[in-house]
Coordinates of C-alpha atoms in Angstrom, one line a residue:
X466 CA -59.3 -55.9 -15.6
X467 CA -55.7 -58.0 -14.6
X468 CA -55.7 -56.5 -11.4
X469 CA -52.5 -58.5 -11.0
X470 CA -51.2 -56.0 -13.7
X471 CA -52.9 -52.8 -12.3
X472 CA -51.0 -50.3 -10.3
X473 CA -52.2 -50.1 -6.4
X474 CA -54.3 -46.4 -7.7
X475 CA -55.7 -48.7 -10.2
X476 CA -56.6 -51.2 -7.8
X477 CA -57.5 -48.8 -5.3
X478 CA -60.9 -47.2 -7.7
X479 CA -61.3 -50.0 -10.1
X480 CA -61.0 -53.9 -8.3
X481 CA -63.5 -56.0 -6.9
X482 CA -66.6 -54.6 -8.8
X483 CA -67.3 -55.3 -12.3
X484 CA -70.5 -54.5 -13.4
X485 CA -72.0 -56.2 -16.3
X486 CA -74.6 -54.7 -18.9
X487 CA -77.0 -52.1 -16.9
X488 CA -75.4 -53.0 -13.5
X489 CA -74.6 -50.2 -11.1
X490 CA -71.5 -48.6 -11.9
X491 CA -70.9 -48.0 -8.1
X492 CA -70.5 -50.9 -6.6
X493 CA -74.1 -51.8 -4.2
X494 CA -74.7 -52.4 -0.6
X495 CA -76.5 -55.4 -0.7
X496 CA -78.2 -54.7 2.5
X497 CA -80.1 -58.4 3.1
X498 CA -79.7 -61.1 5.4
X499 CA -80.8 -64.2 2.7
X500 CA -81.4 -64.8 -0.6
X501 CA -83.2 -66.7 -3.0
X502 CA -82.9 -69.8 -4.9
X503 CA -85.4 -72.0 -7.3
X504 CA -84.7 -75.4 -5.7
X505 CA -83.8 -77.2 -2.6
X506 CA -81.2 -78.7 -4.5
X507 CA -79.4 -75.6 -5.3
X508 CA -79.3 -74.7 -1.5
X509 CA -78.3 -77.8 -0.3
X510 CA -74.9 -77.6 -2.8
X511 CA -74.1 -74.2 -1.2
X512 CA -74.5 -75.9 2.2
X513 CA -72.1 -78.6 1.1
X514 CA -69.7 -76.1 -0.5
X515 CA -70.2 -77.9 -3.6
X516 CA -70.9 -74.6 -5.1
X517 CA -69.9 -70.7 -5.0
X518 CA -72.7 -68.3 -4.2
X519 CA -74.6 -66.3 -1.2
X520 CA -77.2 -67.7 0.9
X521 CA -76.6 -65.9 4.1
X522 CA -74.5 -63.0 4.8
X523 CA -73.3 -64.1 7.7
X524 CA -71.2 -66.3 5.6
X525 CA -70.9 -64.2 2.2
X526 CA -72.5 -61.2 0.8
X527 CA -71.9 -59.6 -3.0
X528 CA -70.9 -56.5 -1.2
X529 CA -68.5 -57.8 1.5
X530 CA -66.8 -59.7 -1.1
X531 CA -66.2 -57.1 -3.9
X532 CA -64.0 -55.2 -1.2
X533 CA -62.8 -58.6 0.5
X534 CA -61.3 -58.9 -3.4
X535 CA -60.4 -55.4 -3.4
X536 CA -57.9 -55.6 -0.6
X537 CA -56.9 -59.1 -1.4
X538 CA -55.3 -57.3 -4.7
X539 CA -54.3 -54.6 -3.0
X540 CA -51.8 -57.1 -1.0
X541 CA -51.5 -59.3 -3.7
X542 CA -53.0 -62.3 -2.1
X543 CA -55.0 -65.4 -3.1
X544 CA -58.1 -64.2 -0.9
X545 CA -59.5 -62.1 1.7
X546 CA -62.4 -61.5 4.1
X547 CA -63.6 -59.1 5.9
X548 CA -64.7 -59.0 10.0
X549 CA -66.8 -57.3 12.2
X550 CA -63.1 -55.1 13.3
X551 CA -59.4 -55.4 13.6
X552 CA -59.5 -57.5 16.9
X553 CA -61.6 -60.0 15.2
X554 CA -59.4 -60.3 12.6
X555 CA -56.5 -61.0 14.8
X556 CA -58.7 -63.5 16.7
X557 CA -59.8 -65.0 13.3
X558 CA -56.4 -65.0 11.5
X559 CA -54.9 -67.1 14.7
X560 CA -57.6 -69.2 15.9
X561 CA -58.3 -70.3 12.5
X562 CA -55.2 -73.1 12.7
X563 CA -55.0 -72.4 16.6
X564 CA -56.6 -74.7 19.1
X565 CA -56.4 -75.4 23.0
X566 CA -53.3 -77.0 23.7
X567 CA -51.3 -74.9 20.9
X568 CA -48.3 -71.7 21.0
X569 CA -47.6 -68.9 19.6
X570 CA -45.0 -66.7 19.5
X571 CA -45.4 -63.1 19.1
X572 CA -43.2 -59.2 19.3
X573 CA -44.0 -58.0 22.2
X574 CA -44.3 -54.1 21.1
X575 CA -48.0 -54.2 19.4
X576 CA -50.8 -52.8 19.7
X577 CA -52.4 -53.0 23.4
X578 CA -55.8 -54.6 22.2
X579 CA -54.1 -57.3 20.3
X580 CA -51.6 -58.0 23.4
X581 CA -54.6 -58.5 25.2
X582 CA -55.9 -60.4 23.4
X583 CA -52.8 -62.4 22.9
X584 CA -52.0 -62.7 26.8
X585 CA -55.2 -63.0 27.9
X586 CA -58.2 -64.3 25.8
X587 CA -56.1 -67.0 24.3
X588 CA -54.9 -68.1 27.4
X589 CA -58.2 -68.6 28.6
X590 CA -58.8 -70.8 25.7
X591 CA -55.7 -73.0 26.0
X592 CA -53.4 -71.4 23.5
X593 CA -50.4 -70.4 25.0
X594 CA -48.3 -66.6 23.8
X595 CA -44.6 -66.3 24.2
X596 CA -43.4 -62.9 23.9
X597 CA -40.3 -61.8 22.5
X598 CA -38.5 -58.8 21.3
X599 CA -39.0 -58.4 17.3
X600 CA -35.5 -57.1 17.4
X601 CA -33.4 -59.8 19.4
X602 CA -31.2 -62.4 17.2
X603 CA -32.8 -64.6 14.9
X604 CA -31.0 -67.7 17.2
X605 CA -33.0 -65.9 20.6
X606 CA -35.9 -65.6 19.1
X607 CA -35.9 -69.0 17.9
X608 CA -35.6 -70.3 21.2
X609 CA -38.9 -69.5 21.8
X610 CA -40.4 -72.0 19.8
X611 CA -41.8 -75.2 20.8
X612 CA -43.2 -78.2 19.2
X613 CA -46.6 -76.8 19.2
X614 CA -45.9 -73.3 17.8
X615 CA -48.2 -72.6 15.0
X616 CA -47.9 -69.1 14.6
X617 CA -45.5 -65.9 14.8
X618 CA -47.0 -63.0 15.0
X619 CA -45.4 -59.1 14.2
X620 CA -47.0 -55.7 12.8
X621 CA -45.4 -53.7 10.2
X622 CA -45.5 -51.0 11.9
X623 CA -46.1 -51.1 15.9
X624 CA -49.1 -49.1 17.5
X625 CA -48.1 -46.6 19.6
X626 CA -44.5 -47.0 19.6
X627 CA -44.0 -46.8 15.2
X628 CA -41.1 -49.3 15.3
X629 CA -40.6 -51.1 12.1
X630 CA -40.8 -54.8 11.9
X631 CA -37.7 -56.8 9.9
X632 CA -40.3 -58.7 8.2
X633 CA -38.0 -60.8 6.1
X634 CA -35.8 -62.0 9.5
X635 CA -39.5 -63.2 10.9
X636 CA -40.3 -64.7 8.1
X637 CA -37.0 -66.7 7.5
X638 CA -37.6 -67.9 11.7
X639 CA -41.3 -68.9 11.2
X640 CA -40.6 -71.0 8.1
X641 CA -37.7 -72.2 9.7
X642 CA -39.9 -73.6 12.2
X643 CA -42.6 -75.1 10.1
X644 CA -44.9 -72.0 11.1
X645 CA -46.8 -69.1 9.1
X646 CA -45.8 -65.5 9.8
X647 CA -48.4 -63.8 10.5
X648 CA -48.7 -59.5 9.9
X649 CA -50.7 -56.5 11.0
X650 CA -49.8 -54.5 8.1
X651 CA -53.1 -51.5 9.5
X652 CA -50.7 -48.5 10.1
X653 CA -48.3 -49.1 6.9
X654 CA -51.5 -50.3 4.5
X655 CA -50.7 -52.0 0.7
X656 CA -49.9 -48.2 -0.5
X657 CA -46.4 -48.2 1.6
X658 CA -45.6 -52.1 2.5
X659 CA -46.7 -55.5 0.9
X660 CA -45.6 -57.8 3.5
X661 CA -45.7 -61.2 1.1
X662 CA -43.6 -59.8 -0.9
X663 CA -41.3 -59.9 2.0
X664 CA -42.0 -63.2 3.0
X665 CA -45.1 -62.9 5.3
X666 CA -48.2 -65.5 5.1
X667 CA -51.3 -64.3 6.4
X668 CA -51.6 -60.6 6.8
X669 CA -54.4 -58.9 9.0
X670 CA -55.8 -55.1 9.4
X671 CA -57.9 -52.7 11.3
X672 CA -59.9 -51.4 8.3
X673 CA -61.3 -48.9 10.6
X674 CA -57.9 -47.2 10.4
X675 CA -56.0 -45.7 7.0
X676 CA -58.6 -47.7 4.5
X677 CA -61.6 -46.4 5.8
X678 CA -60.1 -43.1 6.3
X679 CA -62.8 -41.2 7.8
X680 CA -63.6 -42.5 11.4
X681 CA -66.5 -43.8 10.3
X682 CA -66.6 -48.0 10.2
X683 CA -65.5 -50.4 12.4
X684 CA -64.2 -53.3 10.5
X685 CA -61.5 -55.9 9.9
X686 CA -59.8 -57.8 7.0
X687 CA -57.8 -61.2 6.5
X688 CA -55.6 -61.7 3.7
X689 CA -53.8 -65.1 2.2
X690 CA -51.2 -64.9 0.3
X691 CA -51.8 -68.5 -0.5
X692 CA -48.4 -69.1 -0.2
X693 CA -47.7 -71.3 3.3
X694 CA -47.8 -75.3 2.6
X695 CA -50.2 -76.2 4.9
X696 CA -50.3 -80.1 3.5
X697 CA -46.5 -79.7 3.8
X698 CA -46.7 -79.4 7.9
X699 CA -50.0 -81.5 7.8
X700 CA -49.5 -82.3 11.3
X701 CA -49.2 -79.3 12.7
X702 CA -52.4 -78.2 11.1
X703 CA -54.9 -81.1 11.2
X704 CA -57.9 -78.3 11.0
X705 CA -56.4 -77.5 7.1
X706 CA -55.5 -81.1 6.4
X707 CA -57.9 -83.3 7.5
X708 CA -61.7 -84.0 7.1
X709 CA -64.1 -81.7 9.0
X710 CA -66.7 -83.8 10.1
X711 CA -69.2 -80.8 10.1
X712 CA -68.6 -80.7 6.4
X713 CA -69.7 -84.5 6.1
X714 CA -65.6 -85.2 5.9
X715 CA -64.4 -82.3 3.5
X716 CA -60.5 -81.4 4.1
X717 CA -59.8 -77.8 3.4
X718 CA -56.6 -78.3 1.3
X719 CA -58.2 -81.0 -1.0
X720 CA -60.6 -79.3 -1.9
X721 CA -60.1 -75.7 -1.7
X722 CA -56.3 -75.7 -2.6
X723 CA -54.6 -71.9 -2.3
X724 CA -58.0 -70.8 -0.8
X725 CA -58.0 -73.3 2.0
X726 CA -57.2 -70.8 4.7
X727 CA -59.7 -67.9 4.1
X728 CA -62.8 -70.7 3.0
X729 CA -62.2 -72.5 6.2
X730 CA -62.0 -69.3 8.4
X731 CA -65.8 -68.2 5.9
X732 CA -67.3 -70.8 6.7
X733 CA -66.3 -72.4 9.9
X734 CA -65.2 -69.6 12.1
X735 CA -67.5 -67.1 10.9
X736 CA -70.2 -69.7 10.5
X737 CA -70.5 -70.2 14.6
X738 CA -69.0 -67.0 15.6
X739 CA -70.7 -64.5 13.6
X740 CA -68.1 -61.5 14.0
X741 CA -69.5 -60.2 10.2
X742 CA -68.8 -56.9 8.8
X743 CA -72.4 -55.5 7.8
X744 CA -72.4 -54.5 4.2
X745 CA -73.0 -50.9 4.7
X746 CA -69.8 -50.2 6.6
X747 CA -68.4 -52.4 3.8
X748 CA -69.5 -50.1 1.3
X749 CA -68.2 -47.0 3.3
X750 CA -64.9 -49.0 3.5
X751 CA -64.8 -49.6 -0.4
X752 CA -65.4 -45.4 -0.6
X753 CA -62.5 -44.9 1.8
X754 CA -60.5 -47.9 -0.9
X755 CA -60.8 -45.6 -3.7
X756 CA -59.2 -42.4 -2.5
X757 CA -56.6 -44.7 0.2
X758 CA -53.4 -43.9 -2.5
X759 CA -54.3 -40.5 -2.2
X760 CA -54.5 -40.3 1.3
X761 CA -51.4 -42.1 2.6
X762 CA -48.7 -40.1 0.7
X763 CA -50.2 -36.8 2.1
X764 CA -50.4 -38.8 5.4
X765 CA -46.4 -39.4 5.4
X766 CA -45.8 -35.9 3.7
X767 CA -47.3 -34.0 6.2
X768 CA -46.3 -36.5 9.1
X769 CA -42.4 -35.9 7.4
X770 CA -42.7 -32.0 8.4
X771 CA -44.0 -32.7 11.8
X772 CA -41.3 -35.3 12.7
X773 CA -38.5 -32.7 11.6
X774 CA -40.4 -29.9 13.6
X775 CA -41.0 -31.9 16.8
X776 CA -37.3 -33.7 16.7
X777 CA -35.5 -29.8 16.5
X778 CA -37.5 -28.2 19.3
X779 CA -35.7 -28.2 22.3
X780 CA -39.0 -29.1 24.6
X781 CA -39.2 -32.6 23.2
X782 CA -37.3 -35.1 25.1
X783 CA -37.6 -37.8 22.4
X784 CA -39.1 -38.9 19.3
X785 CA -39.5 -42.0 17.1
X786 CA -40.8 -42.0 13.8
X787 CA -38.4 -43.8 11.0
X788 CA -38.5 -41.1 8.4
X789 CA -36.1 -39.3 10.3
X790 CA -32.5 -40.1 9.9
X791 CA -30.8 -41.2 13.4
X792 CA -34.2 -42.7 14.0
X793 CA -33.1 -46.5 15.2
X794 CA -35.9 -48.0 12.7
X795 CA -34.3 -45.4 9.8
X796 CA -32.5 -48.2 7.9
X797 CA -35.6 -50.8 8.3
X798 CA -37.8 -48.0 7.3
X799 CA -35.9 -47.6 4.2
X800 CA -36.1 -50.9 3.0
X801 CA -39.4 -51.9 3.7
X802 CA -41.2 -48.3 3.2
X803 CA -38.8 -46.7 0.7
X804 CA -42.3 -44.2 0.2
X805 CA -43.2 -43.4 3.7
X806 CA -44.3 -44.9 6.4
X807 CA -47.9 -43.7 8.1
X808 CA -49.1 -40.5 9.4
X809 CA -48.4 -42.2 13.2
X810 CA -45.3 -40.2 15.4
X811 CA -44.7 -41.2 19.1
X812 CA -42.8 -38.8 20.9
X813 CA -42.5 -37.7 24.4
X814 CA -41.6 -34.0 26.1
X815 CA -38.9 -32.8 28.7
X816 CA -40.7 -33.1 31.9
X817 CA -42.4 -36.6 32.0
X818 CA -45.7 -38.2 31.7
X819 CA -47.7 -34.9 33.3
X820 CA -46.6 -33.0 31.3
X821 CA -47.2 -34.7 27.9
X822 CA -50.7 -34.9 29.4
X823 CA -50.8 -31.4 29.9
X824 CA -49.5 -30.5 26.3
X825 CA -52.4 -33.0 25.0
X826 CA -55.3 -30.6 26.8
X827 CA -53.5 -27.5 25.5
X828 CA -54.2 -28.8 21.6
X829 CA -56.7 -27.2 19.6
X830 CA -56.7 -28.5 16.1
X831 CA -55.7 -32.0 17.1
X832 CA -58.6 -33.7 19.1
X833 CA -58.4 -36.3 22.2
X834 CA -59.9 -39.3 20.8
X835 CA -58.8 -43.1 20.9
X836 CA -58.5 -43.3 17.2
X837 CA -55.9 -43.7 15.4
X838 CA -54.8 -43.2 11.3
X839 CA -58.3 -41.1 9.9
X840 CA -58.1 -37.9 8.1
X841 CA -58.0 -35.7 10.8
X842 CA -55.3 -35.0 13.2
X843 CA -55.8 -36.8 16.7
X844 CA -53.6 -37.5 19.9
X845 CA -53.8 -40.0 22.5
X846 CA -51.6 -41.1 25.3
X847 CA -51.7 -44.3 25.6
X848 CA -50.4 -45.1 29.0
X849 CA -53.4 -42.8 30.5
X850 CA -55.9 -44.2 27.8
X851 CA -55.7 -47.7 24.9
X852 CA -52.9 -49.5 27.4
X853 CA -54.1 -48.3 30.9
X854 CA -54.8 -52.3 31.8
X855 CA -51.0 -52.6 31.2
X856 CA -48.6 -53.0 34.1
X857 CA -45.0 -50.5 34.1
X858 CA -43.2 -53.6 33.1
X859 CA -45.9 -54.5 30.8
X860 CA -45.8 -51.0 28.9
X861 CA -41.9 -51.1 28.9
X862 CA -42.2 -54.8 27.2
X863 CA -44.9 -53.1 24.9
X864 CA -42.9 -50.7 23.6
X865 CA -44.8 -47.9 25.6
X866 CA -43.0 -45.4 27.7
X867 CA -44.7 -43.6 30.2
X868 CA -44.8 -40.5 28.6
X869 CA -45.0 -41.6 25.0
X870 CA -47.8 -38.9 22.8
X871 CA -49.6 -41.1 19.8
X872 CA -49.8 -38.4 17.1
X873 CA -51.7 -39.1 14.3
X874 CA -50.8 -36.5 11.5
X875 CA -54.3 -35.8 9.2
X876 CA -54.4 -34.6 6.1
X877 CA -54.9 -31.1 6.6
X878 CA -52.6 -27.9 6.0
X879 CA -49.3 -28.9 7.6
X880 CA -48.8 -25.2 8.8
X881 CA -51.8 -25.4 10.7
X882 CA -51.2 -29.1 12.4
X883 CA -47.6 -27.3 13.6
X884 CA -48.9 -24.3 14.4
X885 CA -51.3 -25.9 16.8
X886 CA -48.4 -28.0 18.3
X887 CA -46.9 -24.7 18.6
X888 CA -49.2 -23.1 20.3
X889 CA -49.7 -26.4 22.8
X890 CA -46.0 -26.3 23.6
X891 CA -46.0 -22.5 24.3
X892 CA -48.5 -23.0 27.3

């Protein structure tokens, strides 16, 4: 199968398993830790990335990379691989061509975990964050740059507050600047936004979210679009450019070409860090990969119908979701997701944080839970719950008011879902 000709449903069922002559036609969980070879010579070549192959699934396994392929098409990248979850991915993705004594810059309105991350964790390991807002002037946002910026960093779409990122103006800044850009494309998935074809570099997800689609796996994905010129800022990324001495001298671009990025993040990162997805959630992920075109349009459809409801009762204060028209992300919305966005609304009711809070305990259908983008319809308020470690001021700069409602529209009935908002607002 050209999976480079296939239509995303196509890719969805069909890519990253091909079985041969009385091979499974679904594709296995190769649940084992090591595997076999007939000479010491053949496993030393594997050692030495001389050759392609599995030894140890810490570093590859025949089920983790039949769905690492899968979403790689699905983006259209070079390569992909999977993580242990989306905040390992994010950590991957950056510390990858990051090191102590390095910047980066990043939009400020993302998802709490990943600011976090960003603000904090980093920090602690010498890389600095500036933080910026994704829709200042291409000059300000420039100015946050510095000579060792190696990074910018956006989502598609933010979690909680569902702006919409102008992926080509971040792109045009971070090349600019010698720099990859850098996308969490989780809430929008491959079905409503392909982010290289905008420009982007590297793009990261929660699989746990949309592709898994069932609230059952934790897990994380890397893609490379294989487009960034890592020789061509060879400087600025001595880790992709020069010899590795725990690789007996290899360099990554050498050798490995439009697959530098992802081999070196395989087998150096996840070689002494170890955040590995376990082949049986990658298999549950793959199931949730099949049915993932399916999913999201009813996602947006019914998300649509709840946006229109919520925006023309009179006991919501305010709402954000870029389907609408009005909404201040409309325009972006319609040039990036032309087919929908996600199932995710942020909103907020007349009366404050309390009373949001209140409305979420009143909710029958839609459950309490921290997740986000599965099947069924959930809530959350983030201030009180995912971004409770954030300051006022650092919620504001987050993108997260007070009283914002994370509404994650299911796939079920829509009547139902609004009838249950309904009911919430009546009491």
């Amino acid at each position: 199968m050209n999976e480079k000709k296939c239509k995303p449903a196509t890719v969805c069922v069909q890519a990253g398993w091909s079985p041969k002559k009385g091979e499974p036609r679904v594709l296995p969980i190769y649940q084992s830790t090591t595997f076999k070879y007939e000479t010491s010579e053949q496993m030393a070549r594997l050692f030495d990335l001389e050759e392609s192959g599995y030894f140890y699934t810490r570093l590859q396994n025949p089920t983790n990379e039949a769905v690492a392929a899968k979403i790689a098409a699905l983006e259209g990248g070079v390569a992909a691989m999977l993580t242990s979850s989306g905040q390992a991915a994010s950590f991957y993705a950056i510390f990858n061509i990051c090191s102590a004594g390095d910047h980066v810059v990043s939009a400020s309105n993302i998802y709490g975990g990943t600011f976090n991350l960003l603000a904090v964790t980093l920090k602690k390991l010498g890389i600095d964050v500036t933080f910026i807002d994704q829709d200042a002037d291409e000059e300000e946002i420039i100015k946050a740059f510095k000579p060792n910026t190696k990074a910018l960093f956006g989502e598609t779409i933010t979690n909680p507050g569902v702006s919409v990122l102008d992926i080509e103006k971040f792109a045009r800044i971070a090349h600019s600047q010698g720099v990859p850009l850098i996308i969490d494309n989780t809430f929008a998935t491959p079905i409503n936004c392909r982010p290289f074809e905008w420009g982007a570099d590297i793009i990261i997800h929660s699989t746990t979210k949309y592709m898994d689609g069932h609230a059952t796996s934790v897990g994380g994905a890397i893609v490379d679009s294989g487009n960034f010129d890592w020789e061509a800022h060879a400087d600025k990324f001595p880790g992709l450019t020069q010899p590795d001495p725990s690789y007996h001298g290899l360099t990554y671009c050498k050798s490995f070409g439009k697959n530098a990025y992802i081999t070196k993040a395989t087998v150096q990162l996840m070689r002494d860090l170890g955040a590995i997805q376990s082949p049986q959630n990658a298999f549950l992920l793959n199931l949730g990969l099949e049915t993932l075109h399916l999913r999201v349009p009813r996602h947006c459809e019914n998300a649509q119908k709840v946006a229109e409801y919520l925006k023309s009762n009179d006991k919501v204060a305010w709402i954000n979701y870029c389907g609408l028209p009005g909404d201040k992300y409309y325009e972006l919305g319609q040039k990036y997701l032309p087919n929908g966005s996600c199932g995710v609304i942020a909103f907020g009711l007349k009366g404050g944080r309390d009373v949001s809070i209140r409305f979420m305990d009143n909710l029958k259908l839609a459950a309490i839970v921290t997740h986000v983008a599965d099947a069924r319809t959930s809530v959350l308020h983030p201030a009180s719950h995912t971004h409770r470690q954030l300051t006022d001021e650092q919620l504001i700069a987050a993108g997260v008011a007070p009283d914002l409602i994370r509404f994650s529209v299911g796939i079920e009935d829509v009547n139902d879902i609004i009838a249950d908002i309904e009911q919430a607002l009546y009491k």
